[in-house]
CSV table of C-alpha atoms and ligand atoms in Angstrom, one decimal:
chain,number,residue,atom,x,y,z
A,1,UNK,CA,98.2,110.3,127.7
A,2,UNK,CA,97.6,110.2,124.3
A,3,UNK,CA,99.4,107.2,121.6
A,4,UNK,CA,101.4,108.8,118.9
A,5,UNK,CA,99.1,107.5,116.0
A,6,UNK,CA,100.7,105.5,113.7
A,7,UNK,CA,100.9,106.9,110.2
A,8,UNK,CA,98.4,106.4,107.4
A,9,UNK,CA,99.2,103.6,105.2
A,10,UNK,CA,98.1,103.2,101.4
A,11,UNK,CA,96.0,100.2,101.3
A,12,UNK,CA,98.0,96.4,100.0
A,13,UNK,CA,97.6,96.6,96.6
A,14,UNK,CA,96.8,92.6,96.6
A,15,UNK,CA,95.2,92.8,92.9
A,16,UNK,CA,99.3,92.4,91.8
A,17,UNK,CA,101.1,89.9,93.9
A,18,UNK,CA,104.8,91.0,94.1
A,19,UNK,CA,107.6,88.3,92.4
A,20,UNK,CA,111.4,89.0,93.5
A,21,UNK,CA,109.8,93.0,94.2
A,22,UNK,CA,108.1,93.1,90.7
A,23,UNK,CA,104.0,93.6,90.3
A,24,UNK,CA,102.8,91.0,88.3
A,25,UNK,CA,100.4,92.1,85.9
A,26,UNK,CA,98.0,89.0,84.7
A,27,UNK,CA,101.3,86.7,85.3
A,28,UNK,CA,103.9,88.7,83.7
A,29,UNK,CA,106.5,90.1,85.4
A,30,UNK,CA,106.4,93.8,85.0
A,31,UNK,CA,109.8,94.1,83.5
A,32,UNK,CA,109.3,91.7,81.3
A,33,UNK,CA,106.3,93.5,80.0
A,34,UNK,CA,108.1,96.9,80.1
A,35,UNK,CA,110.5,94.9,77.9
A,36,UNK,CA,107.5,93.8,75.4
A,37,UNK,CA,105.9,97.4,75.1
A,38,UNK,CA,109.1,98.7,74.2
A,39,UNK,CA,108.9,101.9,75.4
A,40,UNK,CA,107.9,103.8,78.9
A,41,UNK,CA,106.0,105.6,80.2
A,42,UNK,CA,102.8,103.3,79.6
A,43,UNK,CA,99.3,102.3,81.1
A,44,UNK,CA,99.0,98.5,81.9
A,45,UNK,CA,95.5,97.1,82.6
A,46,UNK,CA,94.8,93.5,83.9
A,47,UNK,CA,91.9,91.8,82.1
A,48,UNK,CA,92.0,89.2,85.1
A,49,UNK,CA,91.6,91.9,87.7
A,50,UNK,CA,88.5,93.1,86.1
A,51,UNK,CA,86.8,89.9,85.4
A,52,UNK,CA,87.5,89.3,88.9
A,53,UNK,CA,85.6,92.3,90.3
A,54,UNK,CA,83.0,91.5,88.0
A,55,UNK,CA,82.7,88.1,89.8
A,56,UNK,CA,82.8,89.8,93.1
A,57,UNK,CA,80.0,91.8,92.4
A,58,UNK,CA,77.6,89.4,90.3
A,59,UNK,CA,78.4,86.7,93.2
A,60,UNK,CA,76.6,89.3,96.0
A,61,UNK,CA,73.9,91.5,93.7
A,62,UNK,CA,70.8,90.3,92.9
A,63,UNK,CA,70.7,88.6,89.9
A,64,UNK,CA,67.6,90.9,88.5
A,65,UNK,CA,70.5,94.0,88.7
A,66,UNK,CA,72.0,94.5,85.4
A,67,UNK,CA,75.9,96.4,85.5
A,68,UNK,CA,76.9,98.5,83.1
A,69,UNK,CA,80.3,100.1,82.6
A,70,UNK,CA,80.4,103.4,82.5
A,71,UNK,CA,82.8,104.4,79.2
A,72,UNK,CA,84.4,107.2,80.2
A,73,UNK,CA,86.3,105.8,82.8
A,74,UNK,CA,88.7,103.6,80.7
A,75,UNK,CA,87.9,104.4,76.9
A,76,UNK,CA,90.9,101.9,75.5
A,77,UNK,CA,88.7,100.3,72.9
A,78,UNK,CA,90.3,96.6,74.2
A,79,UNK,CA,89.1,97.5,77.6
A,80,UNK,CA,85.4,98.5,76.6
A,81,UNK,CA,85.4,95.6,74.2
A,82,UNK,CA,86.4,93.1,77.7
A,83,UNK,CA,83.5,95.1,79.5
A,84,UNK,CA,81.2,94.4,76.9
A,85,UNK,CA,81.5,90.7,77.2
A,86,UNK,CA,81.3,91.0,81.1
A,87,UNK,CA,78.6,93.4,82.1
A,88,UNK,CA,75.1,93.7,80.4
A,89,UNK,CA,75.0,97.4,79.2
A,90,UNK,CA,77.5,100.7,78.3
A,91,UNK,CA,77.1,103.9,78.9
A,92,UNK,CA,78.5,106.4,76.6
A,93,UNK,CA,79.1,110.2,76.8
A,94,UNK,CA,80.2,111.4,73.5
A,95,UNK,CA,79.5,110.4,70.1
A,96,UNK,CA,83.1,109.3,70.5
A,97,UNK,CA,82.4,106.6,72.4
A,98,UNK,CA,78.9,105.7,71.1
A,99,UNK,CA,80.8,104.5,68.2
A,100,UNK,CA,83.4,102.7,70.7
A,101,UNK,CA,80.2,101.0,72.3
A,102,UNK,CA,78.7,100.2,69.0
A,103,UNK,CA,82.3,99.0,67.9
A,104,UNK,CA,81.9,96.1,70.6
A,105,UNK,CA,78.7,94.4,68.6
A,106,UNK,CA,76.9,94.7,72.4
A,107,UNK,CA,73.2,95.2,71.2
A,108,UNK,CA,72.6,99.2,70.7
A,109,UNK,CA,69.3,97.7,73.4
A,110,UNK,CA,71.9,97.9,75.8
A,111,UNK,CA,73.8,100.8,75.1
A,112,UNK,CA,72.6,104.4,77.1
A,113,UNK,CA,74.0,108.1,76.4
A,114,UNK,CA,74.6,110.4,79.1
A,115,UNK,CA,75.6,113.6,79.7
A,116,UNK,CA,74.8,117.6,79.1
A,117,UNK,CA,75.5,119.4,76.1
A,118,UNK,CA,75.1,116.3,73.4
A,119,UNK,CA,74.7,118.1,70.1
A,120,UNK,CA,71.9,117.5,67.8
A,121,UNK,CA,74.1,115.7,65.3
A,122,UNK,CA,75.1,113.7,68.2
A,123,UNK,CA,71.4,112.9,69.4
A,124,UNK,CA,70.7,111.9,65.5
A,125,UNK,CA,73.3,109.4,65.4
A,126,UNK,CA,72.1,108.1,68.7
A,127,UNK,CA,68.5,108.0,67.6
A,128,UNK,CA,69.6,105.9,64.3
A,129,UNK,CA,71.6,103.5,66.3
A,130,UNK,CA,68.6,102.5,68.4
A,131,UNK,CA,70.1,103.5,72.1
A,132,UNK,CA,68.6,105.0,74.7
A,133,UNK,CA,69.6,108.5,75.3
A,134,UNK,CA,69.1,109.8,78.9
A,135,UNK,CA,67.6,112.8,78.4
A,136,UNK,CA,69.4,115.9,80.6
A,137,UNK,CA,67.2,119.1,79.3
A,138,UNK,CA,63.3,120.6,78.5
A,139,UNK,CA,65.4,121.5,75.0
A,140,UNK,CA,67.3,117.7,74.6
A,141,UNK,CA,63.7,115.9,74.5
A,142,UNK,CA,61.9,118.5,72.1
A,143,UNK,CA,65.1,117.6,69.9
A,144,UNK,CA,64.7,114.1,69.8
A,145,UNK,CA,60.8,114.4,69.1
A,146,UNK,CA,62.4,116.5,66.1
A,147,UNK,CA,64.5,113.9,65.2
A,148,UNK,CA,61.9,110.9,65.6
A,149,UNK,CA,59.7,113.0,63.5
A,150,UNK,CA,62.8,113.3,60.5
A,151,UNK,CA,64.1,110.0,60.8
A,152,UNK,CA,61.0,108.1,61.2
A,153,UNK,CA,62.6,106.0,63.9
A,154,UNK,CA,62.1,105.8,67.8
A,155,UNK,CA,63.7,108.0,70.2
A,156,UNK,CA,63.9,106.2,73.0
A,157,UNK,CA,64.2,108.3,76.1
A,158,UNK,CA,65.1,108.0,79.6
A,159,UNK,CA,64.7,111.3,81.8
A,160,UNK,CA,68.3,112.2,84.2
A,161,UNK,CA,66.7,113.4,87.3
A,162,UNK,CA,68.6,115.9,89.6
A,163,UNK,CA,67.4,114.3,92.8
A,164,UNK,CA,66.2,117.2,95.5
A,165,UNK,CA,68.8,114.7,97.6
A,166,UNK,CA,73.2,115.4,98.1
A,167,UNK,CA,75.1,112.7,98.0
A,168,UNK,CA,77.0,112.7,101.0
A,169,UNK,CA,80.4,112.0,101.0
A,170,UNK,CA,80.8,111.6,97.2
A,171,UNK,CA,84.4,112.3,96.0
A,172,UNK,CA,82.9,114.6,93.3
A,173,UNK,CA,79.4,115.6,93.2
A,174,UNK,CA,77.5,115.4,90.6
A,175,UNK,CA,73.7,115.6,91.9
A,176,UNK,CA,71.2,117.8,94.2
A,177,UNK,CA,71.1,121.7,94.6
A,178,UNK,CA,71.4,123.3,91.0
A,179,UNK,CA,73.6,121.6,88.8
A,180,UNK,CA,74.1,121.4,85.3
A,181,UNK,CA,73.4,117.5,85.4
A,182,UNK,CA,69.9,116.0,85.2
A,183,UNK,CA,66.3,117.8,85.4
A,184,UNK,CA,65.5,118.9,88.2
A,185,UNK,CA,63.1,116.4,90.0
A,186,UNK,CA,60.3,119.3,90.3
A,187,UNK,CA,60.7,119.9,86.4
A,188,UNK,CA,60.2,115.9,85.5
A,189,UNK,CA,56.4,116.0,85.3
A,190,UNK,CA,56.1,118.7,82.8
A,191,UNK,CA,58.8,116.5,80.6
A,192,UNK,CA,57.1,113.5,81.0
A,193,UNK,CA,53.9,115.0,79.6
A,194,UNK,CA,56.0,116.8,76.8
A,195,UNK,CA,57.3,112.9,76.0
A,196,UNK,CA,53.4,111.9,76.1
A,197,UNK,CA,52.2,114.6,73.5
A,198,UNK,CA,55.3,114.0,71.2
A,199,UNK,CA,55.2,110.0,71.2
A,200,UNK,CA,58.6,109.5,72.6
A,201,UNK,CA,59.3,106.4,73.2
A,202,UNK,CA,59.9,107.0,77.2
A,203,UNK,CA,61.3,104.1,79.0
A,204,UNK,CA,62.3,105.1,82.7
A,205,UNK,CA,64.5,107.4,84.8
A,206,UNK,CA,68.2,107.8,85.9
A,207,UNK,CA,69.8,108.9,88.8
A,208,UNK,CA,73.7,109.5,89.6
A,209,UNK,CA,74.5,111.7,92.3
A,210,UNK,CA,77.9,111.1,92.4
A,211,UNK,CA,81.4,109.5,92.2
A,212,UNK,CA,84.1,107.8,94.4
A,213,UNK,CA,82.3,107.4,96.9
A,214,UNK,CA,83.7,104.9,99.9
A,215,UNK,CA,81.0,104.7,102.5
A,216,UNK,CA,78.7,102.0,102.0
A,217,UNK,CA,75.9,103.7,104.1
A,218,UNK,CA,75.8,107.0,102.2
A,219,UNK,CA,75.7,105.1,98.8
A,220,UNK,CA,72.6,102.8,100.6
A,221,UNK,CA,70.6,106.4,101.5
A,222,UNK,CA,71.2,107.8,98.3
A,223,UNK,CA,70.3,104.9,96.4
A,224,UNK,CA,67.1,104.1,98.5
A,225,UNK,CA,65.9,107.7,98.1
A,226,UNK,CA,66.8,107.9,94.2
A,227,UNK,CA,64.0,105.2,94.1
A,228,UNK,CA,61.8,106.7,96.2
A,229,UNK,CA,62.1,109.7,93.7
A,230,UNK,CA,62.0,107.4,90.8
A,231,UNK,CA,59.0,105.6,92.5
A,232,UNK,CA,56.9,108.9,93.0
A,233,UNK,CA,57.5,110.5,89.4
A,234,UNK,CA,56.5,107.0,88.1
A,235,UNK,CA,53.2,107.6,88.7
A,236,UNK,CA,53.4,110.3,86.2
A,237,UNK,CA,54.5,108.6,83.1
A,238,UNK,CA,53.6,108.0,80.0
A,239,UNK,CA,53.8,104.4,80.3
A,240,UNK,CA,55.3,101.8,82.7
A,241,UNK,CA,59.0,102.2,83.8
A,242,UNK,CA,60.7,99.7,81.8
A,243,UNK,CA,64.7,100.9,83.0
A,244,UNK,CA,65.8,102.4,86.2
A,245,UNK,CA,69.6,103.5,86.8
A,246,UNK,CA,70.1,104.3,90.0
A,247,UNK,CA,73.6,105.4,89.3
A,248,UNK,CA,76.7,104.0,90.7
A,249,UNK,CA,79.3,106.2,93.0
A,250,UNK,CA,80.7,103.3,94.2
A,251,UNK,CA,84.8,104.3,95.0
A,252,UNK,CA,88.1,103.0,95.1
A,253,UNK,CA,90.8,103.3,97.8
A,254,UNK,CA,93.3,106.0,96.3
A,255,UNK,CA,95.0,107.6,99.9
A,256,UNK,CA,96.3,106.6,103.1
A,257,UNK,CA,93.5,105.9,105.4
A,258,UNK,CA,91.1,105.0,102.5
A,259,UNK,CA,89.1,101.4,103.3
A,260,UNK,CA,88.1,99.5,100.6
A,261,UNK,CA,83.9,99.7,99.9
A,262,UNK,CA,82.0,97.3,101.9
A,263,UNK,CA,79.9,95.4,99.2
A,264,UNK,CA,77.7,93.3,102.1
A,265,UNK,CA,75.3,96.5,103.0
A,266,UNK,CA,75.0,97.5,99.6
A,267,UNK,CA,74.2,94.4,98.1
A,268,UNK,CA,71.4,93.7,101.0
A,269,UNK,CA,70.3,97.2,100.1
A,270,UNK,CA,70.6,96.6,96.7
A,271,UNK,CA,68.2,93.3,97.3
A,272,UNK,CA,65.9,95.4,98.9
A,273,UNK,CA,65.1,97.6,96.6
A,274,UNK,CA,64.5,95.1,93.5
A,275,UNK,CA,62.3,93.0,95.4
A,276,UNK,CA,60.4,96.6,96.3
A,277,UNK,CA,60.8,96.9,92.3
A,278,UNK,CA,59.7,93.7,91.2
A,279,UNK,CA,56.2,94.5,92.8
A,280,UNK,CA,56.1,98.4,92.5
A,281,UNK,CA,57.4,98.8,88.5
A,282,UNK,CA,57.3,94.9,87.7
A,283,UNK,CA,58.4,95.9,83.8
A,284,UNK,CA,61.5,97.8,85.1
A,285,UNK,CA,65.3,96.8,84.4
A,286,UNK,CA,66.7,97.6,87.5
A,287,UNK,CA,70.4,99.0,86.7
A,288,UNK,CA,73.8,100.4,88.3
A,289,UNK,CA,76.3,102.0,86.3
A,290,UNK,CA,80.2,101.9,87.5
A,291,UNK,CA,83.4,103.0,85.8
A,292,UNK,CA,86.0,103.6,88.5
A,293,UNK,CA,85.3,100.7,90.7
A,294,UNK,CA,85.5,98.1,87.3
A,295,UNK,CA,88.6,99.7,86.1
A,296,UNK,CA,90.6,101.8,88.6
A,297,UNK,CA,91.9,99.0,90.5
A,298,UNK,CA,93.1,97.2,87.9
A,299,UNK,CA,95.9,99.7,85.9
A,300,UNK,CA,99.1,101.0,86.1
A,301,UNK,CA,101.2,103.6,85.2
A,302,UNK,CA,104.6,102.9,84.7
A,303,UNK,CA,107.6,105.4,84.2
A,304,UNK,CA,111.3,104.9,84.0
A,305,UNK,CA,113.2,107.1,86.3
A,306,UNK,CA,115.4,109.5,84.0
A,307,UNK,CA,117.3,111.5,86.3
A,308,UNK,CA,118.0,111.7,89.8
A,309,UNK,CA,119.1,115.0,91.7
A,310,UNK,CA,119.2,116.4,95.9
A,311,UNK,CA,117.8,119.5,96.2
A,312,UNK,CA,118.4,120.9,99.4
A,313,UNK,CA,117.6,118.4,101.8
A,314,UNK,CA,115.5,116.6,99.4
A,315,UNK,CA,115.6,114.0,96.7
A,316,UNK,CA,113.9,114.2,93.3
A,317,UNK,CA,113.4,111.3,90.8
A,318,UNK,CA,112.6,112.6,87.6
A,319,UNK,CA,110.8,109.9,85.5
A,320,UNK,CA,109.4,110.2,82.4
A,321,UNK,CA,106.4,110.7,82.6
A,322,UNK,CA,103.9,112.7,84.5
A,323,UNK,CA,100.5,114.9,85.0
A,324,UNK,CA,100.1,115.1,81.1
A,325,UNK,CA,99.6,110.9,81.0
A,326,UNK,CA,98.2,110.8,84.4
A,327,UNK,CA,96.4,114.5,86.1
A,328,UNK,CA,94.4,112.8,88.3
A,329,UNK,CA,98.4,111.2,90.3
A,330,UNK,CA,99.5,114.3,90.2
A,331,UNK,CA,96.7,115.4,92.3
A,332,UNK,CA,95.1,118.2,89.5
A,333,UNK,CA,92.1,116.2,88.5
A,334,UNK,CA,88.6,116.9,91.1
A,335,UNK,CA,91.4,116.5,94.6
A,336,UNK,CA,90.8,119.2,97.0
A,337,UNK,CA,94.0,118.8,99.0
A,338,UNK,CA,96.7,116.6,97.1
A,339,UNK,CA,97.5,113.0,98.5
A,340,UNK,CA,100.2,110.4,97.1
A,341,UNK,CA,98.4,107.8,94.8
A,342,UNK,CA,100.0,104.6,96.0
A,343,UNK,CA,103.4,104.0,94.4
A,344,UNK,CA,105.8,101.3,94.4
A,345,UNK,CA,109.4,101.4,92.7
A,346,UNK,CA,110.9,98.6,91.2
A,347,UNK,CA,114.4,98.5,91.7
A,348,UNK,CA,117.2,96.9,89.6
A,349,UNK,CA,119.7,95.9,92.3
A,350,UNK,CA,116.6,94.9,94.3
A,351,UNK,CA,117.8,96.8,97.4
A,352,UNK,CA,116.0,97.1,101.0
A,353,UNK,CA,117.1,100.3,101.5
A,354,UNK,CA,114.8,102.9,101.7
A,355,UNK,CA,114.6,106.9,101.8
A,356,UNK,CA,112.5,110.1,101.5
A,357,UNK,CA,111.4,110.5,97.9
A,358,UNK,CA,109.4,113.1,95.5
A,359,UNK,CA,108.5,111.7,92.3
A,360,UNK,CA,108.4,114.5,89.6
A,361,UNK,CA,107.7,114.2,86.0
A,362,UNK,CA,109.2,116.2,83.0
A,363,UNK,CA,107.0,119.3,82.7
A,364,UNK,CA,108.2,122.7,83.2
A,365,UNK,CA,105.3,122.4,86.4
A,366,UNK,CA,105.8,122.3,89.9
A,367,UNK,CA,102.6,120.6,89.8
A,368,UNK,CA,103.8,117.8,88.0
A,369,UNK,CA,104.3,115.5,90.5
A,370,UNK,CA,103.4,111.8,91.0
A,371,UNK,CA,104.7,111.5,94.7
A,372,UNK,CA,105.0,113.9,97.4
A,373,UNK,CA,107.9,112.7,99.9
A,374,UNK,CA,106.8,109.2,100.4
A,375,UNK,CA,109.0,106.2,101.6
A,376,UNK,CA,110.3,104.3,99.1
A,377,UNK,CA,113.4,102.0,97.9
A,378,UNK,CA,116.1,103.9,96.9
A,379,UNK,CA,116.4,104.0,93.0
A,380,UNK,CA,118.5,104.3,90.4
A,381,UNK,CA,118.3,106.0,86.7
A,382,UNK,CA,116.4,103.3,84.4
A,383,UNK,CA,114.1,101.5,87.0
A,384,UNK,CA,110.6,101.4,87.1
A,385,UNK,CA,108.2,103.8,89.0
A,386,UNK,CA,104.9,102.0,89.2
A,387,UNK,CA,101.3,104.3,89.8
A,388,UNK,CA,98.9,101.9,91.4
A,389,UNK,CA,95.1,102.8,91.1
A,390,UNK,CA,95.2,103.6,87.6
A,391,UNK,CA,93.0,102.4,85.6
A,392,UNK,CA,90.2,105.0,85.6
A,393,UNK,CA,90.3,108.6,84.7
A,394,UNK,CA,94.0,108.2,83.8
A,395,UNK,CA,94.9,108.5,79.8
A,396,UNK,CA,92.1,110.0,78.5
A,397,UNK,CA,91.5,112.4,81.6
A,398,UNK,CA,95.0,114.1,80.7
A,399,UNK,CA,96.4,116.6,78.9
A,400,UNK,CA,97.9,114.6,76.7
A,401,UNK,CA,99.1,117.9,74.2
A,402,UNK,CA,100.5,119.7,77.3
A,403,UNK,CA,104.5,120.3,76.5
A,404,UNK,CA,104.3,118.2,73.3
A,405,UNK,CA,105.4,114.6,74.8
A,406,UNK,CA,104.7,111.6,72.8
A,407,UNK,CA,101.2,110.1,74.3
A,408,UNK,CA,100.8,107.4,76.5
A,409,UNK,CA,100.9,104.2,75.0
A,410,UNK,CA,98.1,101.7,76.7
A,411,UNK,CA,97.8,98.0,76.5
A,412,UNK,CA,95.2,95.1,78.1
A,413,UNK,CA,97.8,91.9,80.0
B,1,PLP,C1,80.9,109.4,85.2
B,1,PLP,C2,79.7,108.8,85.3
B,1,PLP,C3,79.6,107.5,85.7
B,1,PLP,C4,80.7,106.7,86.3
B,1,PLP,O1,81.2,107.2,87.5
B,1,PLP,P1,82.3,106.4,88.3
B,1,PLP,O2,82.5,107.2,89.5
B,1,PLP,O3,83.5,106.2,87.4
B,1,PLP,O4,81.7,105.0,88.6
B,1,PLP,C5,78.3,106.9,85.7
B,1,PLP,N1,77.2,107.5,85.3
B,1,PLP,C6,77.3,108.8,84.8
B,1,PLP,C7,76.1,109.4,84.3
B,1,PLP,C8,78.5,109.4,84.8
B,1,PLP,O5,78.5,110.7,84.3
């Protein structure tokens, strides 16, 4: 006969130690810093937990492996400005946060814009500020000769291949099959030929098949066969790789069940692959680009429960804030079947009695909701409703307009 299984649990979130029941964030009670904001809801992000997954990683990589932070994960200028003192190179998506990069004084050497769709004015201000734009189109790259041509400057280029490889297991895929990301791999040679003819200044390849990814062998095989690609269309260029990003992908634990990443394998991987580089494309800066797993684990969202009301056989806190700070809680932001974000509620009379609980925001929405009948302490109008897992994806991945509430206010501990 079968066990009942025991339930799912969220994951310890160990990055804030608990005092008396309240998360500390960098040392400070988190009443004490509600107290100093001066207002809820708000997003709180811990400088010391994200210099401390720096450490973690830079203690296991290979020291040839630069890191770069990935913008639009956590744009709070204070955030990219601690990133850019951490990590040796930003990528931007926007002009928007070219100029948030820039802002930083990091080296426009080090600074790389992504994504589809960049707009010519957005590919001139790139090509004046000296970074390296990774090129996503046949039309992006006859642009940017354009532009070298006009400005008299460099255009240095790095070509986004669509690997003819899926990332397995990738919370949101963003690579192999036809996509509107990247070249396809077939369609590189042609391109780098095009950047030949045109005097582009071509310096290498990206690859990024996906995001939140938590199994350490599928981000090994896709990493392993993104240089393999990267490997074979090198012997097509222009001139020697000098830059490789093999993406990132690497997740976060958001749901019950979820295991933390396994750094060990990829590391060794990872080790692997820029010895294999150090003979195969000895110019090349071997890079990995991460957003969620520097940031995520390292905000919160905090609300203030407003109202509190039984509704048939269950009970609703109301806080004050909701999907318009934070869509991807709410379970509206890339989820295929919603799950409770790990929550934790800090009571003033600092009870241990606990009940059956849906946390709903103040949108007209029955989609805005934070928690889905989870097991919490039993709270009262004015305490705090915490959102662990936070710190990517959250603020500036909202609809911040939706229903008119004031915006989120953000700040670094
Ligand atoms: C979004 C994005 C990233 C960051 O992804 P995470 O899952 O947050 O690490 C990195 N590179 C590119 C090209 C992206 O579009």
């Amino acid at each position: 006969m079968n066990s009942p299984r025991p339930p799912l649990m969220h994951p310890p979130m160990a990055q804030f130690p608990l005092q008396d029941g309240e998360p500390l964030v960098n040392g400070v009670p988190l009443g004490r810093l509600a107290e100093r904001v001066g207002r809820t809801p708000f997003y709180a992000y811990d400088r010391s937990v994200v210099q401390t997954r720096v450490a973690q990683l830079r203690a296991v990589l290979p020291p040839a492996l630069e890191l770069h932070y990935a913008v639009k994960a956590n744009p709070m200028p204070a955030v990219v400005g601690l990133l850019a003192a951490l990590v040796q190179g930003l990528d931007v998506a926007s002009a928007g946060e070219l100029k948030l990069a820039l802002d930083t004084g990091l080296d426009p050497q080090h600074i790389s814009f992504a994504g589809p769709g960049k707009q010519v004015a957005e590919l001139r201000q790139a090509v004046a500020a000296g970074v390296l734009v990774h090129v996503e189109s046949a039309l992006e790259l006859q642009r940017l000769a354009d532009l070298q041509q006009q400005l008299g400057l460099p255009a240095r280029v790095a070509l986004r291949i669509n690997p003819d490889l899926e990332l397995k297991g990738a919370g949101m895929k963003m690579g192999g099959g036809a996509k509107p990301f990247g070249i396809d791999a077939d369609q590189v040679p042609a391109l780098l030929r095009q950047c030949a003819a045109q005097g582009l200044a071509f310096e290498g390849f990206q690859v990024f098949a996906g995001s939140q990814n938590l199994r350490a062998d599928l981000l090994c095989e896709a990493q392993l066969q993104s240089y393999a690609l990267a490997l074979r269309l090198a012997a097509e260029a222009p001139a020697p790789v000098r830059f490789l990003n093999l993406g990132g992908g690497f997740g976060i634990p958001y749901f019950p069940g979820d295991v933390p990443l396994d750094l060990a394998p990829i590391a060794a991987n990872l080790a692997q692959i820029s010895a294999r580089a150090a003979a195969d494309m000895p110019q090349a800066r071997l890079v990995l680009e991460l957003g969620r797993y520097l940031v995520g684990e390292a905000g919160l969202y905090v609300t203030r429960v407003i109202d509190r009301k039984v509704s048939g056989s269950q009970v609703f806190l109301v806080v004050d804030g909701g999907l318009h700070h934070h869509l991807a809680a709410s379970g509206n932001f890339g989820q295929v079947l919603r799950r409770n974000y790990p929550v934790h509620i800090v009571t003033r009379s600092r009870t241990t009695e606990r009940e059956t609980v849906s946390v709903v925001g103040p949108l007209c929405t029955p989609l805005d909701l934070l928690a889905d009948r989870m097991d919490l302490p039993v709270a009262a109008v004015g305490d705090l409703v915490v959102v662990y897992q936070s710190g990517a994806y959250g603020a500036s991945a909202s609809p911040q307009g939706f229903l008119g509430h004031p915006a989120v206010t953000e700040v670094l501990v």
